[in-house]
Structures are given as structure tokens and as C-alpha cells.
JSON list of C-alpha atoms in Angstrom, two decimals:
[
{"chain": "A", "resi": 1, "resn": "UNK", "atom": "CA", "xyz": [226.20, 23.91, -40.61]},
{"chain": "A", "resi": 2, "resn": "UNK", "atom": "CA", "xyz": [225.67, 21.35, -37.88]},
{"chain": "A", "resi": 3, "resn": "UNK", "atom": "CA", "xyz": [228.68, 19.27, -36.98]},
{"chain": "A", "resi": 4, "resn": "UNK", "atom": "CA", "xyz": [226.71, 16.20, -36.04]},
{"chain": "A", "resi": 5, "resn": "UNK", "atom": "CA", "xyz": [223.90, 14.47, -37.81]},
{"chain": "A", "resi": 6, "resn": "UNK", "atom": "CA", "xyz": [221.83, 12.09, -35.76]},
{"chain": "A", "resi": 7, "resn": "UNK", "atom": "CA", "xyz": [219.59, 9.29, -36.77]},
{"chain": "A", "resi": 8, "resn": "UNK", "atom": "CA", "xyz": [216.93, 8.41, -36.43]},
{"chain": "A", "resi": 9, "resn": "UNK", "atom": "CA", "xyz": [215.29, 11.81, -36.10]},
{"chain": "A", "resi": 10, "resn": "UNK", "atom": "CA", "xyz": [212.56, 10.18, -34.06]},
{"chain": "A", "resi": 11, "resn": "UNK", "atom": "CA", "xyz": [212.27, 6.83, -32.31]},
{"chain": "A", "resi": 12, "resn": "UNK", "atom": "CA", "xyz": [209.27, 5.28, -30.61]},
{"chain": "A", "resi": 13, "resn": "UNK", "atom": "CA", "xyz": [209.66, 2.18, -28.46]},
{"chain": "A", "resi": 14, "resn": "UNK", "atom": "CA", "xyz": [207.91, 0.41, -25.62]},
{"chain": "A", "resi": 15, "resn": "UNK", "atom": "CA", "xyz": [209.07, 0.42, -22.05]},
{"chain": "A", "resi": 16, "resn": "UNK", "atom": "CA", "xyz": [211.65, -2.24, -21.43]},
{"chain": "A", "resi": 17, "resn": "UNK", "atom": "CA", "xyz": [213.06, -2.17, -24.95]},
{"chain": "A", "resi": 18, "resn": "UNK", "atom": "CA", "xyz": [216.49, -0.83, -25.84]},
{"chain": "A", "resi": 19, "resn": "UNK", "atom": "CA", "xyz": [216.93, 2.44, -27.74]},
{"chain": "A", "resi": 20, "resn": "UNK", "atom": "CA", "xyz": [219.88, 3.12, -30.02]},
{"chain": "A", "resi": 21, "resn": "UNK", "atom": "CA", "xyz": [220.72, 6.52, -31.43]},
{"chain": "A", "resi": 22, "resn": "UNK", "atom": "CA", "xyz": [223.52, 7.28, -33.83]},
{"chain": "A", "resi": 23, "resn": "UNK", "atom": "CA", "xyz": [225.61, 10.37, -34.41]},
{"chain": "A", "resi": 24, "resn": "UNK", "atom": "CA", "xyz": [227.94, 11.15, -37.29]},
{"chain": "A", "resi": 25, "resn": "UNK", "atom": "CA", "xyz": [230.31, 14.08, -37.40]},
{"chain": "A", "resi": 26, "resn": "UNK", "atom": "CA", "xyz": [232.69, 15.64, -39.88]},
{"chain": "A", "resi": 27, "resn": "UNK", "atom": "CA", "xyz": [235.95, 16.80, -38.33]},
{"chain": "A", "resi": 28, "resn": "UNK", "atom": "CA", "xyz": [238.44, 15.43, -35.81]},
{"chain": "A", "resi": 29, "resn": "UNK", "atom": "CA", "xyz": [237.41, 15.72, -32.19]},
{"chain": "A", "resi": 30, "resn": "UNK", "atom": "CA", "xyz": [238.87, 15.74, -28.69]},
{"chain": "A", "resi": 31, "resn": "UNK", "atom": "CA", "xyz": [235.76, 14.24, -27.19]},
{"chain": "A", "resi": 32, "resn": "UNK", "atom": "CA", "xyz": [232.10, 13.59, -27.89]},
{"chain": "A", "resi": 33, "resn": "UNK", "atom": "CA", "xyz": [229.30, 14.17, -25.42]},
{"chain": "A", "resi": 34, "resn": "UNK", "atom": "CA", "xyz": [225.66, 13.16, -25.20]},
{"chain": "A", "resi": 35, "resn": "UNK", "atom": "CA", "xyz": [222.95, 15.34, -23.70]},
{"chain": "A", "resi": 36, "resn": "UNK", "atom": "CA", "xyz": [219.28, 14.86, -22.92]},
{"chain": "A", "resi": 37, "resn": "UNK", "atom": "CA", "xyz": [216.62, 17.54, -23.22]},
{"chain": "A", "resi": 38, "resn": "UNK", "atom": "CA", "xyz": [213.21, 17.06, -21.69]},
{"chain": "A", "resi": 39, "resn": "UNK", "atom": "CA", "xyz": [210.41, 19.04, -23.29]},
{"chain": "A", "resi": 40, "resn": "UNK", "atom": "CA", "xyz": [210.61, 22.71, -22.35]},
{"chain": "A", "resi": 41, "resn": "UNK", "atom": "CA", "xyz": [213.78, 22.27, -20.30]},
{"chain": "A", "resi": 42, "resn": "UNK", "atom": "CA", "xyz": [217.49, 22.83, -20.65]},
{"chain": "A", "resi": 43, "resn": "UNK", "atom": "CA", "xyz": [219.99, 20.24, -21.78]},
{"chain": "A", "resi": 44, "resn": "UNK", "atom": "CA", "xyz": [221.50, 17.87, -19.26]},
{"chain": "A", "resi": 45, "resn": "UNK", "atom": "CA", "xyz": [224.85, 16.17, -19.76]},
{"chain": "A", "resi": 46, "resn": "UNK", "atom": "CA", "xyz": [224.73, 12.37, -19.84]},
{"chain": "A", "resi": 47, "resn": "UNK", "atom": "CA", "xyz": [228.14, 11.05, -20.76]},
{"chain": "A", "resi": 48, "resn": "UNK", "atom": "CA", "xyz": [231.47, 12.06, -22.31]},
{"chain": "A", "resi": 49, "resn": "UNK", "atom": "CA", "xyz": [233.74, 9.83, -24.35]},
{"chain": "A", "resi": 50, "resn": "UNK", "atom": "CA", "xyz": [237.25, 10.89, -25.29]},
{"chain": "A", "resi": 51, "resn": "UNK", "atom": "CA", "xyz": [238.72, 10.40, -28.74]},
{"chain": "A", "resi": 52, "resn": "UNK", "atom": "CA", "xyz": [241.05, 7.65, -27.49]},
{"chain": "A", "resi": 53, "resn": "UNK", "atom": "CA", "xyz": [238.19, 5.66, -25.95]},
{"chain": "A", "resi": 54, "resn": "UNK", "atom": "CA", "xyz": [236.01, 3.22, -27.84]},
{"chain": "A", "resi": 55, "resn": "UNK", "atom": "CA", "xyz": [233.26, 2.45, -25.35]},
{"chain": "A", "resi": 56, "resn": "UNK", "atom": "CA", "xyz": [231.94, 3.85, -22.11]},
{"chain": "A", "resi": 57, "resn": "UNK", "atom": "CA", "xyz": [229.18, 2.86, -19.72]},
{"chain": "A", "resi": 58, "resn": "UNK", "atom": "CA", "xyz": [227.14, 4.80, -17.22]},
{"chain": "A", "resi": 59, "resn": "UNK", "atom": "CA", "xyz": [224.23, 3.01, -15.60]},
{"chain": "A", "resi": 60, "resn": "UNK", "atom": "CA", "xyz": [221.82, 2.04, -18.40]},
{"chain": "A", "resi": 61, "resn": "UNK", "atom": "CA", "xyz": [223.78, 4.08, -20.95]},
{"chain": "A", "resi": 62, "resn": "UNK", "atom": "CA", "xyz": [226.38, 2.70, -23.28]},
{"chain": "A", "resi": 63, "resn": "UNK", "atom": "CA", "xyz": [228.27, 4.93, -25.68]},
{"chain": "A", "resi": 64, "resn": "UNK", "atom": "CA", "xyz": [230.57, 3.82, -28.45]},
{"chain": "A", "resi": 65, "resn": "UNK", "atom": "CA", "xyz": [232.91, 5.92, -30.54]},
{"chain": "A", "resi": 66, "resn": "UNK", "atom": "CA", "xyz": [234.49, 5.03, -33.88]},
{"chain": "A", "resi": 67, "resn": "UNK", "atom": "CA", "xyz": [236.83, 7.82, -34.87]},
{"chain": "A", "resi": 68, "resn": "UNK", "atom": "CA", "xyz": [237.73, 6.13, -38.16]},
{"chain": "A", "resi": 69, "resn": "UNK", "atom": "CA", "xyz": [234.08, 6.34, -39.20]},
{"chain": "A", "resi": 70, "resn": "UNK", "atom": "CA", "xyz": [233.48, 9.58, -37.34]},
{"chain": "A", "resi": 71, "resn": "UNK", "atom": "CA", "xyz": [230.47, 8.13, -35.62]},
{"chain": "A", "resi": 72, "resn": "UNK", "atom": "CA", "xyz": [229.10, 7.43, -32.18]},
{"chain": "A", "resi": 73, "resn": "UNK", "atom": "CA", "xyz": [226.11, 5.61, -30.80]},
{"chain": "A", "resi": 74, "resn": "UNK", "atom": "CA", "xyz": [224.14, 5.90, -27.61]},
{"chain": "A", "resi": 75, "resn": "UNK", "atom": "CA", "xyz": [222.35, 2.83, -26.31]},
{"chain": "A", "resi": 76, "resn": "UNK", "atom": "CA", "xyz": [219.77, 3.11, -23.55]},
{"chain": "A", "resi": 77, "resn": "UNK", "atom": "CA", "xyz": [218.93, -0.30, -22.16]},
{"chain": "A", "resi": 78, "resn": "UNK", "atom": "CA", "xyz": [215.66, -1.30, -20.51]},
{"chain": "A", "resi": 79, "resn": "UNK", "atom": "CA", "xyz": [214.06, 2.02, -21.38]},
{"chain": "A", "resi": 80, "resn": "UNK", "atom": "CA", "xyz": [211.52, 3.71, -19.12]},
{"chain": "A", "resi": 81, "resn": "UNK", "atom": "CA", "xyz": [208.78, 6.22, -19.82]},
{"chain": "A", "resi": 82, "resn": "UNK", "atom": "CA", "xyz": [210.94, 8.79, -18.04]},
{"chain": "A", "resi": 83, "resn": "UNK", "atom": "CA", "xyz": [213.56, 8.39, -20.77]},
{"chain": "A", "resi": 84, "resn": "UNK", "atom": "CA", "xyz": [211.21, 10.18, -23.18]},
{"chain": "A", "resi": 85, "resn": "UNK", "atom": "CA", "xyz": [213.20, 13.21, -24.33]},
{"chain": "A", "resi": 86, "resn": "UNK", "atom": "CA", "xyz": [215.38, 14.53, -27.13]},
{"chain": "A", "resi": 87, "resn": "UNK", "atom": "CA", "xyz": [218.96, 13.31, -27.19]},
{"chain": "A", "resi": 88, "resn": "UNK", "atom": "CA", "xyz": [221.80, 15.30, -28.70]},
{"chain": "A", "resi": 89, "resn": "UNK", "atom": "CA", "xyz": [225.39, 14.46, -29.44]},
{"chain": "A", "resi": 90, "resn": "UNK", "atom": "CA", "xyz": [227.94, 17.26, -29.19]},
{"chain": "A", "resi": 91, "resn": "UNK", "atom": "CA", "xyz": [231.49, 17.32, -30.45]},
{"chain": "A", "resi": 92, "resn": "UNK", "atom": "CA", "xyz": [234.40, 19.13, -28.88]},
{"chain": "A", "resi": 93, "resn": "UNK", "atom": "CA", "xyz": [237.13, 19.77, -31.40]},
{"chain": "A", "resi": 94, "resn": "UNK", "atom": "CA", "xyz": [239.20, 21.73, -28.94]},
{"chain": "A", "resi": 95, "resn": "UNK", "atom": "CA", "xyz": [238.68, 25.00, -30.76]},
{"chain": "A", "resi": 96, "resn": "UNK", "atom": "CA", "xyz": [238.15, 27.77, -28.25]},
{"chain": "A", "resi": 97, "resn": "UNK", "atom": "CA", "xyz": [235.93, 25.63, -26.04]},
{"chain": "A", "resi": 98, "resn": "UNK", "atom": "CA", "xyz": [233.38, 25.30, -28.80]},
{"chain": "A", "resi": 99, "resn": "UNK", "atom": "CA", "xyz": [230.89, 22.46, -28.40]},
{"chain": "A", "resi": 100, "resn": "UNK", "atom": "CA", "xyz": [228.90, 21.78, -31.58]},
{"chain": "A", "resi": 101, "resn": "UNK", "atom": "CA", "xyz": [225.59, 19.97, -31.32]},
{"chain": "A", "resi": 102, "resn": "UNK", "atom": "CA", "xyz": [223.95, 17.45, -33.60]},
{"chain": "A", "resi": 103, "resn": "UNK", "atom": "CA", "xyz": [220.43, 17.57, -34.90]},
{"chain": "A", "resi": 104, "resn": "UNK", "atom": "CA", "xyz": [218.98, 15.44, -32.10]},
{"chain": "A", "resi": 105, "resn": "UNK", "atom": "CA", "xyz": [216.85, 12.31, -31.81]},
{"chain": "A", "resi": 106, "resn": "UNK", "atom": "CA", "xyz": [213.39, 12.49, -30.27]},
{"chain": "A", "resi": 107, "resn": "UNK", "atom": "CA", "xyz": [212.79, 9.38, -28.20]},
{"chain": "A", "resi": 108, "resn": "UNK", "atom": "CA", "xyz": [209.27, 8.39, -27.14]},
{"chain": "A", "resi": 109, "resn": "UNK", "atom": "CA", "xyz": [208.96, 5.53, -24.67]},
{"chain": "A", "resi": 110, "resn": "UNK", "atom": "CA", "xyz": [205.43, 4.26, -24.22]},
{"chain": "A", "resi": 111, "resn": "UNK", "atom": "CA", "xyz": [204.02, 2.09, -21.45]},
{"chain": "B", "resi": 1, "resn": "UNK", "atom": "CA", "xyz": [220.49, 26.39, -5.58]},
{"chain": "B", "resi": 2, "resn": "UNK", "atom": "CA", "xyz": [220.06, 26.77, -9.35]},
{"chain": "B", "resi": 3, "resn": "UNK", "atom": "CA", "xyz": [223.44, 26.42, -11.04]},
{"chain": "B", "resi": 4, "resn": "UNK", "atom": "CA", "xyz": [222.73, 28.38, -14.24]},
{"chain": "B", "resi": 5, "resn": "UNK", "atom": "CA", "xyz": [219.75, 30.68, -14.09]},
{"chain": "B", "resi": 6, "resn": "UNK", "atom": "CA", "xyz": [218.24, 32.73, -16.89]},
{"chain": "B", "resi": 7, "resn": "UNK", "atom": "CA", "xyz": [215.65, 35.47, -16.80]},
{"chain": "B", "resi": 8, "resn": "UNK", "atom": "CA", "xyz": [213.10, 35.89, -18.14]},
{"chain": "B", "resi": 9, "resn": "UNK", "atom": "CA", "xyz": [211.87, 32.38, -18.96]},
{"chain": "B", "resi": 10, "resn": "UNK", "atom": "CA", "xyz": [209.34, 33.74, -21.45]},
{"chain": "B", "resi": 11, "resn": "UNK", "atom": "CA", "xyz": [209.47, 36.94, -23.46]},
{"chain": "B", "resi": 12, "resn": "UNK", "atom": "CA", "xyz": [206.83, 38.09, -25.94]},
{"chain": "B", "resi": 13, "resn": "UNK", "atom": "CA", "xyz": [207.49, 41.33, -27.79]},
{"chain": "B", "resi": 14, "resn": "UNK", "atom": "CA", "xyz": [206.82, 43.26, -30.98]},
{"chain": "B", "resi": 15, "resn": "UNK", "atom": "CA", "xyz": [209.10, 43.54, -33.98]},
{"chain": "B", "resi": 16, "resn": "UNK", "atom": "CA", "xyz": [211.53, 46.42, -33.71]},
{"chain": "B", "resi": 17, "resn": "UNK", "atom": "CA", "xyz": [211.74, 46.38, -29.92]},
{"chain": "B", "resi": 18, "resn": "UNK", "atom": "CA", "xyz": [214.93, 45.92, -27.91]},
{"chain": "B", "resi": 19, "resn": "UNK", "atom": "CA", "xyz": [215.11, 43.23, -25.23]},
{"chain": "B", "resi": 20, "resn": "UNK", "atom": "CA", "xyz": [217.64, 41.64, -22.88]},
{"chain": "B", "resi": 21, "resn": "UNK", "atom": "CA", "xyz": [218.07, 38.20, -21.39]},
{"chain": "B", "resi": 22, "resn": "UNK", "atom": "CA", "xyz": [220.17, 37.75, -18.27]},
{"chain": "B", "resi": 23, "resn": "UNK", "atom": "CA", "xyz": [222.20, 34.75, -17.18]},
{"chain": "B", "resi": 24, "resn": "UNK", "atom": "CA", "xyz": [224.01, 33.99, -13.96]},
{"chain": "B", "resi": 25, "resn": "UNK", "atom": "CA", "xyz": [225.97, 30.93, -12.87]},
{"chain": "B", "resi": 26, "resn": "UNK", "atom": "CA", "xyz": [226.98, 30.12, -9.32]},
{"chain": "B", "resi": 27, "resn": "UNK", "atom": "CA", "xyz": [229.33, 27.27, -10.23]},
{"chain": "B", "resi": 28, "resn": "UNK", "atom": "CA", "xyz": [232.50, 29.33, -10.31]},
{"chain": "B", "resi": 29, "resn": "UNK", "atom": "CA", "xyz": [233.02, 28.45, -13.97]},
{"chain": "B", "resi": 30, "resn": "UNK", "atom": "CA", "xyz": [235.30, 30.50, -16.20]},
{"chain": "B", "resi": 31, "resn": "UNK", "atom": "CA", "xyz": [233.49, 30.08, -19.51]},
{"chain": "B", "resi": 32, "resn": "UNK", "atom": "CA", "xyz": [229.93, 30.99, -20.44]},
{"chain": "B", "resi": 33, "resn": "UNK", "atom": "CA", "xyz": [227.95, 30.59, -23.64]},
{"chain": "B", "resi": 34, "resn": "UNK", "atom": "CA", "xyz": [224.82, 31.64, -25.46]},
{"chain": "B", "resi": 35, "resn": "UNK", "atom": "CA", "xyz": [223.16, 29.07, -27.72]},
{"chain": "B", "resi": 36, "resn": "UNK", "atom": "CA", "xyz": [220.08, 29.54, -29.89]},
{"chain": "B", "resi": 37, "resn": "UNK", "atom": "CA", "xyz": [217.63, 26.67, -30.42]},
{"chain": "B", "resi": 38, "resn": "UNK", "atom": "CA", "xyz": [215.22, 27.12, -33.31]},
{"chain": "B", "resi": 39, "resn": "UNK", "atom": "CA", "xyz": [211.81, 25.60, -33.87]},
{"chain": "B", "resi": 40, "resn": "UNK", "atom": "CA", "xyz": [213.42, 22.46, -35.35]},
{"chain": "B", "resi": 41, "resn": "UNK", "atom": "CA", "xyz": [215.46, 22.03, -32.17]},
{"chain": "B", "resi": 42, "resn": "UNK", "atom": "CA", "xyz": [218.75, 22.88, -33.89]},
{"chain": "B", "resi": 43, "resn": "UNK", "atom": "CA", "xyz": [221.17, 24.24, -31.30]},
{"chain": "B", "resi": 44, "resn": "UNK", "atom": "CA", "xyz": [223.64, 26.78, -32.60]},
{"chain": "B", "resi": 45, "resn": "UNK", "atom": "CA", "xyz": [226.38, 28.50, -30.65]},
{"chain": "B", "resi": 46, "resn": "UNK", "atom": "CA", "xyz": [226.25, 32.28, -30.70]},
{"chain": "B", "resi": 47, "resn": "UNK", "atom": "CA", "xyz": [228.85, 33.58, -28.26]},
{"chain": "B", "resi": 48, "resn": "UNK", "atom": "CA", "xyz": [231.30, 32.42, -25.66]},
{"chain": "B", "resi": 49, "resn": "UNK", "atom": "CA", "xyz": [233.08, 34.39, -22.96]},
{"chain": "B", "resi": 50, "resn": "UNK", "atom": "CA", "xyz": [236.00, 33.29, -20.85]},
{"chain": "B", "resi": 51, "resn": "UNK", "atom": "CA", "xyz": [236.49, 35.30, -17.69]},
{"chain": "B", "resi": 52, "resn": "UNK", "atom": "CA", "xyz": [234.71, 38.33, -19.20]},
{"chain": "B", "resi": 53, "resn": "UNK", "atom": "CA", "xyz": [236.60, 38.10, -22.50]},
{"chain": "B", "resi": 54, "resn": "UNK", "atom": "CA", "xyz": [234.83, 37.29, -25.78]},
{"chain": "B", "resi": 55, "resn": "UNK", "atom": "CA", "xyz": [236.35, 34.16, -27.31]},
{"chain": "B", "resi": 56, "resn": "UNK", "atom": "CA", "xyz": [233.68, 32.94, -29.72]},
{"chain": "B", "resi": 57, "resn": "UNK", "atom": "CA", "xyz": [231.51, 35.12, -31.90]},
{"chain": "B", "resi": 58, "resn": "UNK", "atom": "CA", "xyz": [229.76, 33.05, -34.53]},
{"chain": "B", "resi": 59, "resn": "UNK", "atom": "CA", "xyz": [228.18, 34.77, -37.50]},
{"chain": "B", "resi": 60, "resn": "UNK", "atom": "CA", "xyz": [225.53, 36.50, -35.48]},
{"chain": "B", "resi": 61, "resn": "UNK", "atom": "CA", "xyz": [223.94, 39.79, -36.61]},
{"chain": "B", "resi": 62, "resn": "UNK", "atom": "CA", "xyz": [225.39, 42.75, -34.77]},
{"chain": "B", "resi": 63, "resn": "UNK", "atom": "CA", "xyz": [221.90, 43.43, -33.40]},
{"chain": "B", "resi": 64, "resn": "UNK", "atom": "CA", "xyz": [222.92, 40.83, -30.81]},
{"chain": "B", "resi": 65, "resn": "UNK", "atom": "CA", "xyz": [225.34, 42.15, -28.22]},
{"chain": "B", "resi": 66, "resn": "UNK", "atom": "CA", "xyz": [226.56, 40.03, -25.33]},
{"chain": "B", "resi": 67, "resn": "UNK", "atom": "CA", "xyz": [227.91, 41.62, -22.18]},
{"chain": "B", "resi": 68, "resn": "UNK", "atom": "CA", "xyz": [229.80, 39.98, -19.35]},
{"chain": "B", "resi": 69, "resn": "UNK", "atom": "CA", "xyz": [230.16, 42.29, -16.34]},
{"chain": "B", "resi": 70, "resn": "UNK", "atom": "CA", "xyz": [231.94, 39.54, -14.43]},
{"chain": "B", "resi": 71, "resn": "UNK", "atom": "CA", "xyz": [232.68, 35.88, -15.00]},
{"chain": "B", "resi": 72, "resn": "UNK", "atom": "CA", "xyz": [229.48, 34.79, -13.27]},
{"chain": "B", "resi": 73, "resn": "UNK", "atom": "CA", "xyz": [227.20, 36.79, -15.56]},
{"chain": "B", "resi": 74, "resn": "UNK", "atom": "CA", "xyz": [226.60, 36.83, -19.29]},
{"chain": "B", "resi": 75, "resn": "UNK", "atom": "CA", "xyz": [223.75, 38.90, -20.63]},
{"chain": "B", "resi": 76, "resn": "UNK", "atom": "CA", "xyz": [222.36, 39.07, -24.14]},
{"chain": "B", "resi": 77, "resn": "UNK", "atom": "CA", "xyz": [220.89, 42.24, -25.56]},
{"chain": "B", "resi": 78, "resn": "UNK", "atom": "CA", "xyz": [218.99, 42.18, -28.84]},
{"chain": "B", "resi": 79, "resn": "UNK", "atom": "CA", "xyz": [218.19, 45.35, -30.77]},
{"chain": "B", "resi": 80, "resn": "UNK", "atom": "CA", "xyz": [215.52, 45.84, -33.41]},
{"chain": "B", "resi": 81, "resn": "UNK", "atom": "CA", "xyz": [213.98, 42.42, -32.95]},
{"chain": "B", "resi": 82, "resn": "UNK", "atom": "CA", "xyz": [212.88, 40.51, -36.05]},
{"chain": "B", "resi": 83, "resn": "UNK", "atom": "CA", "xyz": [210.45, 37.64, -36.52]},
{"chain": "B", "resi": 84, "resn": "UNK", "atom": "CA", "xyz": [213.36, 35.27, -37.18]},
{"chain": "B", "resi": 85, "resn": "UNK", "atom": "CA", "xyz": [214.76, 35.96, -33.74]},
{"chain": "B", "resi": 86, "resn": "UNK", "atom": "CA", "xyz": [211.96, 33.92, -32.23]},
{"chain": "B", "resi": 87, "resn": "UNK", "atom": "CA", "xyz": [213.67, 30.94, -30.58]},
{"chain": "B", "resi": 88, "resn": "UNK", "atom": "CA", "xyz": [214.72, 29.54, -27.26]},
{"chain": "B", "resi": 89, "resn": "UNK", "atom": "CA", "xyz": [218.00, 31.02, -26.04]},
{"chain": "B", "resi": 90, "resn": "UNK", "atom": "CA", "xyz": [220.12, 28.93, -23.72]},
{"chain": "B", "resi": 91, "resn": "UNK", "atom": "CA", "xyz": [222.89, 30.09, -21.48]},
{"chain": "B", "resi": 92, "resn": "UNK", "atom": "CA", "xyz": [225.52, 27.55, -20.47]},
{"chain": "B", "resi": 93, "resn": "UNK", "atom": "CA", "xyz": [228.76, 27.45, -18.52]},
{"chain": "B", "resi": 94, "resn": "UNK", "atom": "CA", "xyz": [231.85, 25.28, -18.44]},
{"chain": "B", "resi": 95, "resn": "UNK", "atom": "CA", "xyz": [234.64, 25.07, -15.86]},
{"chain": "B", "resi": 96, "resn": "UNK", "atom": "CA", "xyz": [237.74, 25.97, -17.86]},
{"chain": "B", "resi": 97, "resn": "UNK", "atom": "CA", "xyz": [238.35, 27.30, -21.35]},
{"chain": "B", "resi": 98, "resn": "UNK", "atom": "CA", "xyz": [239.60, 24.49, -23.53]},
{"chain": "B", "resi": 99, "resn": "UNK", "atom": "CA", "xyz": [238.84, 21.97, -20.83]},
{"chain": "B", "resi": 100, "resn": "UNK", "atom": "CA", "xyz": [237.16, 18.71, -21.72]},
{"chain": "B", "resi": 101, "resn": "UNK", "atom": "CA", "xyz": [234.31, 19.22, -19.34]},
{"chain": "B", "resi": 102, "resn": "UNK", "atom": "CA", "xyz": [230.59, 19.19, -19.81]},
{"chain": "B", "resi": 103, "resn": "UNK", "atom": "CA", "xyz": [228.34, 22.17, -20.33]},
{"chain": "B", "resi": 104, "resn": "UNK", "atom": "CA", "xyz": [225.83, 23.14, -17.68]},
{"chain": "B", "resi": 105, "resn": "UNK", "atom": "CA", "xyz": [222.71, 24.66, -19.23]},
{"chain": "B", "resi": 106, "resn": "UNK", "atom": "CA", "xyz": [220.10, 27.02, -17.95]},
{"chain": "B", "resi": 107, "resn": "UNK", "atom": "CA", "xyz": [216.42, 26.29, -18.49]},
{"chain": "B", "resi": 108, "resn": "UNK", "atom": "CA", "xyz": [216.18, 28.54, -21.52]},
{"chain": "B", "resi": 109, "resn": "UNK", "atom": "CA", "xyz": [214.46, 31.79, -22.39]},
{"chain": "B", "resi": 110, "resn": "UNK", "atom": "CA", "xyz": [211.72, 31.47, -24.99]},
{"chain": "B", "resi": 111, "resn": "UNK", "atom": "CA", "xyz": [211.55, 34.62, -27.10]},
{"chain": "B", "resi": 112, "resn": "UNK", "atom": "CA", "xyz": [208.52, 35.20, -29.30]},
{"chain": "B", "resi": 113, "resn": "UNK", "atom": "CA", "xyz": [208.58, 38.15, -31.69]},
{"chain": "B", "resi": 114, "resn": "UNK", "atom": "CA", "xyz": [205.20, 39.19, -33.08]}
]
């Protein structure tokens, strides 16, 4: 079964608005990563947050991690049409380099 | 220049056939993976190799056989293809086994079984 469950499954916003996606997972982790997948393309790494970190920023991305609740969120500020993609969280539990992906959130940013 | 390259990008074949997908990475990474993404976009790990040695083998039918001739290549051979094998297969690599690094993905190989 999937390690991570993401919500919402789909999100539609207008350009300039913020987009927040949430990820919940089940077991302890070493780190949690977020990836973006444009339609018909491979996944691209966005940001990694370690289990001892609570918040991390990268450009317009802000990631939080709450290990007590086993949850993470990805915030994209001032969204652009080019942010339209599917976003996946992935957990690294340190087991044989295994990275387990969530169910993904499809983000649509309209002009 | 492509870091992780997969061939072919598209593959259409009949049930019962045997097919292979090839993957090469020029990043010098030690660990390579095969993931399967189904029609609902669920990504599931299939195999992982570290420096030519199999380290992860999820519950995948033995019709699927990975082969790693060297640490830069990880190929996937599928025997007796079934309709349910239709999916996008992604190859990925990572610098060091057990390291906390990111995965680098190829562009995917879309397999359609008719």
C-alpha cells in the first residue's frame, strides 16, 4: 500500500494565489521529499526536509514537517500557470534506499 | 546531456509478447531503480540495484526480470506481457545506497499491451 496519502487529490486555483498540498504517512522516516511531475514527463525533485527539521524554504516553496502527526505540507506561493503539474510527497524510511511515494495532488493554475 | 535516459519512450505490443526497456544514467550514481506508475498515477517501486547488486525486489511477478550489466545501466525485461502491465515505467538513480539524496528520474517508458 502507499506510504503517503495526499490531499487534496486535485486543486484548481488562479494565478497569483497560494497552493497548499498535504501529505500524511504511516511509519517513521529519515526524510520526506516533494517532487513535481509535468504531464507526460518524469518526476523532478523539489525539496527535501529531514526528520529533525520542521520547516524549509526554497524560492516560492515552503515545506513543513510534523513528525508527531506524521504529516507534511507543501505551500507554493504566488502560483504561476507553469506550476500546473502533479505533486508527490515521498518518504525515505532508510530501508535499503527505498523511497515510497504518495498518491499525488494534481494542481491546475489558471490565468 | 540527459542524466537518466530510457528507451523506448513508447512501446505498444500484443499480449504474450516479451519486451525490454533500457535505462542508462551518466551521473555516476551507485543506485538505480525501476518504478511503475499506473493509470491513476500511483508510483510503486519495483526493483533497486546498488552497484549491480539487487537490493530491493518488491512483490513483482517473476515475469519481470531486471538486469544491471554495470552500475550505469539497469534494464527491465518483461516476459509474457499481460494487459495489466500497461503503465508508465520510470527508471531513477540516486548517488549512494542509504544516502539521503534525491532521486533523478528518466522521462518514462509508456507501455501499452493490447
